GROMACS .gro file of C-alpha atoms in nm:
model
  406
    1MET     CA    1   9.479   9.299   9.736
    2LEU     CA    2   9.155   9.455   9.618
    3GLY     CA    3   8.852   9.482   9.841
    4GLU     CA    4   8.478   9.538   9.820
    5VAL     CA    5   8.228   9.625  10.092
    6ILE     CA    6   7.862   9.527  10.056
    7ALA     CA    7   7.579   9.676  10.262
    8ILE     CA    8   7.250   9.487  10.258
    9GLY     CA    9   6.901   9.606  10.346
   10ASP     CA   10   6.593   9.782  10.211
   11GLU     CA   11   6.636  10.043  10.485
   12LEU     CA   12   6.965  10.143  10.316
   13THR     CA   13   6.856  10.145   9.953
   14SER     CA   14   6.543  10.343  10.045
   15GLY     CA   15   6.749  10.605  10.224
   16GLU     CA   16   6.573  10.550  10.556
   17ARG     CA   17   6.898  10.466  10.731
   18LEU     CA   18   7.253  10.585  10.676
   19ASP     CA   19   7.513  10.318  10.600
   20THR     CA   20   7.799  10.375  10.845
   21ASN     CA   21   7.926  10.016  10.833
   22SER     CA   22   8.077  10.055  10.486
   23GLN     CA   23   8.279  10.358  10.591
   24TRP     CA   24   8.410  10.188  10.904
   25LEU     CA   25   8.500   9.864  10.728
   26SER     CA   26   8.670  10.047  10.441
   27GLN     CA   27   8.887  10.231  10.690
   28ARG     CA   28   8.983   9.904  10.861
   29LEU     CA   29   9.055   9.726  10.532
   30THR     CA   30   9.269  10.016  10.413
   31GLU     CA   31   9.469  10.007  10.735
   32GLN     CA   32   9.554   9.645  10.654
   33GLY     CA   33   9.670   9.723  10.304
   34VAL     CA   34   9.354   9.623  10.115
   35GLU     CA   35   9.264   9.873   9.843
   36VAL     CA   36   8.886   9.910   9.856
   37ARG     CA   37   8.761   9.983   9.505
   38TYR     CA   38   8.389   9.919   9.538
   39HIS     CA   39   8.102   9.995   9.775
   40THR     CA   40   7.780   9.817   9.687
   41THR     CA   41   7.441   9.864   9.852
   42VAL     CA   42   7.165   9.616   9.775
   43GLY     CA   43   6.810   9.566   9.897
   44ASP     CA   44   6.651   9.256  10.044
   45ASP     CA   45   6.602   9.062   9.723
   46LEU     CA   46   6.757   8.717   9.670
   47GLU     CA   47   6.828   8.755   9.299
   48ALA     CA   48   6.986   9.098   9.348
   49ASN     CA   49   7.192   8.974   9.643
   50THR     CA   50   7.320   8.678   9.444
   51GLU     CA   51   7.419   8.903   9.153
   52VAL     CA   52   7.600   9.142   9.387
   53PHE     CA   53   7.796   8.867   9.564
   54ARG     CA   54   7.885   8.699   9.234
   55ALA     CA   55   8.018   9.026   9.089
   56ALA     CA   56   8.205   9.119   9.406
   57THR     CA   57   8.380   8.784   9.445
   58ALA     CA   58   8.487   8.797   9.079
   59ARG     CA   59   8.653   9.138   9.100
   60ALA     CA   60   8.778   9.165   9.461
   61ASP     CA   61   9.014   8.950   9.666
   62VAL     CA   62   8.845   9.036   9.996
   63VAL     CA   63   8.471   9.096  10.028
   64VAL     CA   64   8.307   9.205  10.354
   65ALA     CA   65   7.928   9.229  10.376
   66THR     CA   66   7.701   9.349  10.654
   67GLY     CA   67   7.333   9.281  10.702
   68GLY     CA   68   7.085   9.013  10.603
   69LEU     CA   69   7.179   8.758  10.872
   70GLY     CA   70   6.868   8.791  11.087
   71PRO     CA   71   6.593   8.531  11.137
   72THR     CA   72   6.321   8.682  10.919
   73ALA     CA   73   6.216   8.606  10.562
   74ASP     CA   74   6.390   8.914  10.423
   75ASP     CA   75   6.731   8.807  10.561
   76LEU     CA   76   6.883   8.645  10.254
   77THR     CA   77   7.261   8.670  10.286
   78ARG     CA   78   7.313   8.300  10.367
   79GLU     CA   79   7.105   8.189  10.069
   80ALA     CA   80   7.280   8.432   9.832
   81ILE     CA   81   7.628   8.313   9.934
   82ALA     CA   82   7.518   7.950   9.896
   83ALA     CA   83   7.390   8.026   9.546
   84VAL     CA   84   7.724   8.180   9.448
   85LEU     CA   85   7.910   7.878   9.588
   86GLY     CA   86   7.666   7.640   9.420
   87VAL     CA   87   7.595   7.455   9.745
   88GLY     CA   88   7.311   7.405   9.990
   89LEU     CA   89   7.268   7.519  10.349
   90VAL     CA   90   7.363   7.299  10.645
   91ARG     CA   91   7.280   7.355  11.010
   92ASP     CA   92   7.564   7.404  11.258
   93ASP     CA   93   7.474   7.254  11.595
   94ALA     CA   94   7.728   7.459  11.790
   95ALA     CA   95   7.594   7.782  11.643
   96LEU     CA   96   7.239   7.675  11.722
   97ASP     CA   97   7.334   7.603  12.084
   98HIS     CA   98   7.486   7.949  12.112
   99ILE     CA   99   7.171   8.114  11.979
  100ARG     CA  100   6.955   7.920  12.226
  101GLN     CA  101   7.189   8.020  12.507
  102MET     CA  102   7.166   8.386  12.407
  103PHE     CA  103   6.788   8.373  12.445
  104HIS     CA  104   6.811   8.178  12.770
  105SER     CA  105   7.049   8.437  12.917
  106ARG     CA  106   6.783   8.698  12.848
  107GLY     CA  107   6.513   8.491  13.018
  108ARG     CA  108   6.341   8.396  12.692
  109SER     CA  109   6.292   8.085  12.487
  110MET     CA  110   6.422   8.084  12.130
  111PRO     CA  111   6.156   8.131  11.861
  112GLU     CA  112   6.178   7.852  11.606
  113ARG     CA  113   6.246   8.094  11.321
  114ASN     CA  114   6.580   8.190  11.483
  115ALA     CA  115   6.710   7.839  11.414
  116ARG     CA  116   6.774   7.943  11.053
  117GLN     CA  117   7.049   8.173  11.179
  118ALA     CA  118   7.251   7.854  11.242
  119ASP     CA  119   7.230   7.757  10.872
  120PHE     CA  120   7.549   7.806  10.672
  121PRO     CA  121   7.649   7.747  10.312
  122GLU     CA  122   7.812   7.407  10.289
  123GLY     CA  123   8.188   7.444  10.334
  124ALA     CA  124   8.161   7.788  10.496
  125ALA     CA  125   8.268   7.857  10.854
  126PRO     CA  126   8.073   8.041  11.124
  127ILE     CA  127   8.212   8.366  11.259
  128PRO     CA  128   8.135   8.378  11.633
  129ASN     CA  129   7.915   8.661  11.756
  130PRO     CA  130   7.946   8.679  12.136
  131SER     CA  131   7.699   8.968  12.165
  132GLY     CA  132   7.416   8.865  11.933
  133THR     CA  133   7.215   8.583  11.782
  134ALA     CA  134   7.348   8.628  11.428
  135PRO     CA  135   7.679   8.449  11.365
  136GLY     CA  136   7.874   8.562  11.064
  137VAL     CA  137   7.982   8.362  10.762
  138GLN     CA  138   8.332   8.309  10.627
  139ALA     CA  139   8.377   8.142  10.289
  140VAL     CA  140   8.648   8.097  10.030
  141ILE     CA  141   8.555   8.121   9.662
  142ASP     CA  142   8.793   7.945   9.428
  143ARG     CA  143   8.873   8.132   9.108
  144PRO     CA  144   9.049   7.917   8.845
  145GLY     CA  145   9.367   8.072   8.714
  146ARG     CA  146   9.391   8.327   8.994
  147GLY     CA  147   9.392   8.344   9.369
  148PRO     CA  148   9.081   8.276   9.575
  149CYS     CA  149   8.844   8.540   9.709
  150VAL     CA  150   8.783   8.544  10.084
  151LEU     CA  151   8.428   8.643  10.177
  152PHE     CA  152   8.305   8.757  10.517
  153ALA     CA  153   7.943   8.830  10.606
  154LEU     CA  154   7.872   9.015  10.932
  155PRO     CA  155   7.554   9.134  11.104
  156GLY     CA  156   7.428   9.484  11.031
  157VAL     CA  157   7.440   9.588  11.398
  158PRO     CA  158   7.754   9.807  11.404
  159ALA     CA  159   7.875   9.712  11.754
  160GLU     CA  160   7.848   9.341  11.675
  161ALA     CA  161   8.015   9.381  11.336
  162HIS     CA  162   8.301   9.580  11.490
  163ASP     CA  163   8.371   9.318  11.758
  164MET     CA  164   8.358   9.034  11.506
  165TRP     CA  165   8.593   9.223  11.275
  166ARG     CA  166   8.851   9.264  11.549
  167ALA     CA  167   8.830   8.909  11.681
  168THR     CA  168   8.801   8.709  11.359
  169VAL     CA  169   8.795   8.900  11.031
  170SER     CA  170   9.098   9.123  11.077
  171PRO     CA  171   9.335   8.832  11.160
  172ALA     CA  172   9.192   8.634  10.867
  173VAL     CA  173   9.248   8.925  10.626
  174ALA     CA  174   9.606   8.955  10.748
  175ALA     CA  175   9.659   8.582  10.697
  176ALA     CA  176   9.518   8.600  10.344
  177SER     CA  177   9.758   8.878  10.241
  178PRO     CA  178  10.063   8.745  10.054
  179ARG     CA  179  10.286   9.005  10.216
  180SER     CA  180  10.278   9.260  10.492
  181ARG     CA  181  10.132   9.582  10.357
  182VAL     CA  182   9.960   9.888  10.497
  183ILE     CA  183   9.800  10.187  10.326
  184ARG     CA  184   9.814  10.527  10.491
  185HIS     CA  185   9.681  10.874  10.408
  186ARG     CA  186   9.780  11.232  10.482
  187ARG     CA  187   9.564  11.536  10.415
  188LEU     CA  188   9.678  11.890  10.341
  189LYS     CA  189   9.419  12.168  10.369
  190CYS     CA  190   9.426  12.465  10.131
  191PHE     CA  191   9.231  12.786  10.086
  192GLY     CA  192   9.245  13.072   9.838
  193ALA     CA  193   9.217  12.899   9.500
  194GLY     CA  194   8.972  12.672   9.321
  195GLU     CA  195   9.022  12.304   9.240
  196SER     CA  196   9.129  12.349   8.878
  197HIS     CA  197   9.364  12.637   8.962
  198LEU     CA  198   9.521  12.436   9.241
  199GLU     CA  199   9.568  12.133   9.020
  200ALA     CA  200   9.738  12.348   8.755
  201MET     CA  201   9.989  12.461   9.017
  202LEU     CA  202  10.092  12.103   9.098
  203PRO     CA  203  10.346  11.944   8.861
  204ASP     CA  204  10.164  11.632   8.743
  205LEU     CA  205  10.095  11.520   9.100
  206ILE     CA  206   9.727  11.436   9.050
  207ARG     CA  207   9.789  11.206   8.753
  208ARG     CA  208   9.614  10.872   8.791
  209GLY     CA  209   9.855  10.583   8.841
  210ARG     CA  210  10.108  10.798   9.022
  211ASP     CA  211  10.261  10.665   9.345
  212PRO     CA  212  10.203  10.813   9.598
  213ARG     CA  213   9.853  10.896   9.478
  214VAL     CA  214   9.721  11.250   9.525
  215GLY     CA  215   9.348  11.321   9.525
  216ILE     CA  216   9.177  11.658   9.540
  217THR     CA  217   8.833  11.745   9.682
  218ALA     CA  218   8.651  12.069   9.758
  219SER     CA  219   8.406  12.139  10.038
  220GLY     CA  220   8.281  12.483  10.133
  221ALA     CA  221   8.564  12.654   9.938
  222THR     CA  222   8.827  12.458  10.134
  223ILE     CA  223   9.042  12.229   9.919
  224THR     CA  224   9.175  11.902  10.060
  225LEU     CA  225   9.469  11.723   9.903
  226ARG     CA  226   9.478  11.357  10.007
  227ILE     CA  227   9.810  11.176   9.969
  228THR     CA  228   9.799  10.795   9.976
  229ALA     CA  229  10.097  10.561   9.997
  230ALA     CA  230  10.155  10.195  10.078
  231GLY     CA  231  10.444  10.019  10.246
  232PRO     CA  232  10.539   9.718  10.456
  233ASP     CA  233  10.467   9.921  10.768
  234GLU     CA  234  10.327  10.258  10.872
  235ALA     CA  235  10.666  10.430  10.892
  236SER     CA  236  10.754  10.322  10.537
  237ALA     CA  237  10.422  10.443  10.400
  238PHE     CA  238  10.460  10.787  10.559
  239GLU     CA  239  10.822  10.809  10.444
  240ALA     CA  240  10.711  10.739  10.087
  241MET     CA  241  10.482  11.043  10.106
  242ARG     CA  242  10.749  11.284  10.230
  243PRO     CA  243  10.884  11.406   9.890
  244THR     CA  244  10.531  11.456   9.757
  245LEU     CA  245  10.426  11.653  10.064
  246ALA     CA  246  10.734  11.873  10.027
  247THR     CA  247  10.660  11.936   9.659
  248ILE     CA  248  10.300  12.034   9.736
  249ARG     CA  249  10.403  12.279  10.007
  250GLN     CA  250  10.671  12.431   9.787
  251SER     CA  251  10.431  12.463   9.492
  252LEU     CA  252  10.134  12.604   9.683
  253GLY     CA  253  10.307  12.812   9.949
  254GLU     CA  254  10.062  13.012  10.161
  255LEU     CA  255   9.761  12.838  10.008
  256VAL     CA  256   9.833  12.547  10.245
  257PHE     CA  257   9.705  12.632  10.591
  258GLY     CA  258   9.695  12.300  10.776
  259GLU     CA  259   9.682  11.924  10.788
  260GLU     CA  260   9.430  11.648  10.859
  261ASP     CA  261   9.127  11.797  11.042
  262ASP     CA  262   9.260  12.153  11.058
  263GLU     CA  263   9.029  12.437  10.959
  264LEU     CA  264   9.120  12.801  10.903
  265GLU     CA  265   9.029  12.888  11.262
  266HIS     CA  266   9.293  12.642  11.384
  267ALA     CA  267   9.557  12.818  11.175
  268VAL     CA  268   9.447  13.157  11.305
  269ARG     CA  269   9.454  13.033  11.665
  270LYS     CA  270   9.812  12.912  11.621
  271LEU     CA  271   9.928  13.237  11.462
  272LEU     CA  272   9.752  13.454  11.720
  273GLY     CA  273   9.926  13.253  11.989
  274GLU     CA  274  10.263  13.317  11.827
  275LYS     CA  275  10.185  13.685  11.776
  276GLY     CA  276  10.034  13.726  12.121
  277GLY     CA  277   9.756  13.956  12.004
  278GLY     CA  278   9.390  13.995  12.099
  279LEU     CA  279   9.113  14.002  11.841
  280ALA     CA  280   8.776  14.176  11.807
  281THR     CA  281   8.528  14.095  11.531
  282ALA     CA  282   8.224  14.264  11.382
  283GLU     CA  283   7.993  14.080  11.144
  284SER     CA  284   7.717  14.281  10.983
  285TRP     CA  285   7.592  13.993  10.770
  286SER     CA  286   7.773  13.664  10.838
  287ALA     CA  287   7.568  13.585  11.150
  288GLY     CA  288   7.865  13.548  11.382
  289LEU     CA  289   8.024  13.261  11.188
  290VAL     CA  290   8.378  13.389  11.239
  291ALA     CA  291   8.331  13.450  11.610
  292GLY     CA  292   8.165  13.111  11.653
  293TRP     CA  293   8.438  12.921  11.472
  294LEU     CA  294   8.708  13.095  11.672
  295ALA     CA  295   8.529  13.034  12.000
  296GLY     CA  296   8.503  12.667  11.904
  297VAL     CA  297   8.883  12.637  11.899
  298GLY     CA  298   8.938  12.838  12.216
  299VAL     CA  299   9.004  13.186  12.079
  300LYS     CA  300   8.841  13.445  12.303
  301ALA     CA  301   8.749  13.735  12.082
  302SER     CA  302   8.525  14.029  12.152
  303SER     CA  303   8.250  14.009  11.892
  304ARG     CA  304   7.971  14.227  11.758
  305VAL     CA  305   7.704  14.058  11.546
  306GLY     CA  306   7.449  14.247  11.342
  307GLY     CA  307   7.386  14.613  11.423
  308GLU     CA  308   7.376  14.893  11.171
  309PRO     CA  309   7.493  14.743  10.838
  310ALA     CA  310   7.812  14.877  10.680
  311PHE     CA  311   7.834  14.857  10.300
  312GLY     CA  312   8.123  15.070  10.175
  313ASP     CA  313   8.493  15.000  10.215
  314ASP     CA  314   8.545  15.304  10.438
  315GLU     CA  315   8.244  15.213  10.653
  316VAL     CA  316   8.365  14.857  10.706
  317GLY     CA  317   8.717  14.983  10.783
  318ALA     CA  318   8.573  15.222  11.042
  319LEU     CA  319   8.374  14.934  11.193
  320ALA     CA  320   8.687  14.721  11.228
  321ALA     CA  321   8.871  15.012  11.391
  322ALA     CA  322   8.580  15.075  11.628
  323VAL     CA  323   8.552  14.720  11.763
  324ARG     CA  324   8.930  14.702  11.795
  325SER     CA  325   8.931  15.021  12.002
  326GLU     CA  326   8.632  14.919  12.215
  327ALA     CA  327   8.795  14.589  12.307
  328SER     CA  328   9.149  14.730  12.336
  329ALA     CA  329   9.247  14.448  12.100
  330ASP     CA  330   9.547  14.424  11.871
  331PHE     CA  331   9.336  14.330  11.569
  332GLY     CA  332   8.992  14.433  11.449
  333LEU     CA  333   8.823  14.223  11.180
  334ALA     CA  334   8.495  14.334  11.022
  335ILE     CA  335   8.270  14.182  10.757
  336GLY     CA  336   8.035  14.427  10.590
  337ALA     CA  337   7.689  14.380  10.446
  338PRO     CA  338   7.629  14.280  10.082
  339PHE     CA  339   7.633  14.561   9.830
  340SER     CA  340   7.489  14.531   9.480
  341PRO     CA  341   7.566  14.809   9.235
  342PRO     CA  342   7.274  14.967   9.052
  343ALA     CA  343   7.200  14.838   8.704
  344PRO     CA  344   7.328  15.056   8.417
  345HIS     CA  345   7.083  15.323   8.293
  346GLY     CA  346   6.816  15.161   8.081
  347ALA     CA  347   6.905  14.804   8.186
  348THR     CA  348   6.702  14.577   8.411
  349THR     CA  349   6.999  14.379   8.550
  350ALA     CA  350   7.367  14.444   8.592
  351ASP     CA  351   7.607  14.316   8.329
  352ALA     CA  352   7.695  13.961   8.436
  353SER     CA  353   8.055  14.013   8.323
  354THR     CA  354   8.105  14.284   8.585
  355PRO     CA  355   8.276  14.146   8.901
  356ASN     CA  356   8.029  14.319   9.130
  357ALA     CA  357   7.723  14.227   8.926
  358ALA     CA  358   7.611  13.964   9.176
  359GLY     CA  359   7.701  14.185   9.470
  360SER     CA  360   8.007  14.199   9.690
  361VAL     CA  361   8.114  14.227  10.053
  362ALA     CA  362   8.399  14.426  10.202
  363ILE     CA  363   8.622  14.271  10.469
  364SER     CA  364   8.850  14.496  10.669
  365LEU     CA  365   9.139  14.410  10.900
  366VAL     CA  366   9.282  14.677  11.126
  367ALA     CA  367   9.617  14.580  11.280
  368PRO     CA  368   9.875  14.776  11.478
  369ASP     CA  369  10.079  14.824  11.162
  370ALA     CA  370   9.827  14.816  10.879
  371VAL     CA  371   9.471  14.856  10.759
  372VAL     CA  372   9.373  14.609  10.488
  373THR     CA  373   9.029  14.627  10.326
  374LYS     CA  374   8.936  14.396  10.041
  375ARG     CA  375   8.613  14.343   9.852
  376TYR     CA  376   8.498  13.997   9.748
  377PRO     CA  377   8.223  13.901   9.502
  378LEU     CA  378   7.925  13.700   9.624
  379VAL     CA  379   7.956  13.390   9.409
  380GLY     CA  380   7.858  13.027   9.451
  381HIS     CA  381   7.551  12.844   9.573
  382PRO     CA  382   7.346  13.041   9.829
  383SER     CA  383   7.410  12.774  10.093
  384ILE     CA  384   7.786  12.836  10.091
  385VAL     CA  385   7.808  13.212  10.027
  386LYS     CA  386   7.813  13.318  10.392
  387PRO     CA  387   8.056  13.043  10.504
  388ARG     CA  388   8.282  13.131  10.211
  389ILE     CA  389   8.286  13.500  10.307
  390ALA     CA  390   8.357  13.410  10.670
  391LYS     CA  391   8.646  13.190  10.556
  392LEU     CA  392   8.779  13.473  10.339
  393ALA     CA  393   8.782  13.693  10.649
  394LEU     CA  394   8.971  13.433  10.851
  395ASN     CA  395   9.214  13.383  10.565
  396GLN     CA  396   9.275  13.757  10.536
  397LEU     CA  397   9.370  13.760  10.904
  398ARG     CA  398   9.577  13.442  10.865
  399LEU     CA  399   9.783  13.579  10.578
  400HIS     CA  400   9.850  13.906  10.762
  401LEU     CA  401   9.963  13.720  11.074
  402LEU     CA  402  10.172  13.482  10.867
  403ASN     CA  403  10.359  13.761  10.692
  404ALA     CA  404  10.389  13.967  11.010
  405ASN     CA  405  10.558  13.676  11.185
  406GLN     CA  406  10.821  13.626  10.916
   0.00000   0.00000   0.00000
């Protein structure tokens, strides 16, 4: 079954408010085996709403909308659904009684304009809303020559929409499905190669149409591989992923550092625990990012932030050795300050083809059995340069610990 989620409201299309309902509903639909292919956001305009609902019900088997069910003139969801169905609106007395009771329970009388919240497209069913004055709408759209589309419209208030989903919509979606089916995901986290390089290392795994499906995304130099499989139940879906997960791990080796919400600091914490070693850090330029990330996952490391900048490889190595000695730690990790080589004689800028043309930073790791200093170019958007360098430092420590433990 294919699904679509619609979010309605000028506050969403204008960017004044973030749409969290679509994310939440997509997650719930996916859990029930509905493949969500479309997210649509539309403002408070009747013609636009009608066009969106008509398109959605033509291409998706399950449509869930939020917003536009209030009492004011810009709440147009009921009218748009009626237009798609080709019917008028009829008032539901039971829904109207509930709305009046909601106001009475709050010590208020119901404004007359709220009565329109009890109007429903003819043939549609109300979705009870125990916590609010806006009942939802459930309708079935017949599609000649193919199965019907089931449409649900919920209020935009997240708490109300969530409760109504659990009580009414989720069971109805399950009943509409021709067979039991769930969709599940697993994520593998990678660091040390770019997207295109990583894809080239995987034997046709990211091909569209493959089952299980493998997607690849990059964020802050961390690569996430997302494996998606379907099955009659959760265990079957995860079992279907197992060969693909094994192939990825075998193909990428040490580039894979974790799963799901893991970050590099989680991998380092685990390896430090296995190794049983203490850590001291010195960050001339990265503003304590490494120390902060490690502290966030419970790694107590002696840290030095700022101070006299170290530029050269030997200087950064000496800094790592110094903080290690001062803290009596097993490992010292230091990130130097950026160094840009002088432009060639007679030139105004360095040759862009030279690795160090944009500057570079040295990272040094001093361990009981080794001293490893590497220099990395400062590349990428300015907003991610420091986090990338901090991740490179964590990864340098991770790889050393990984190999030391083998």
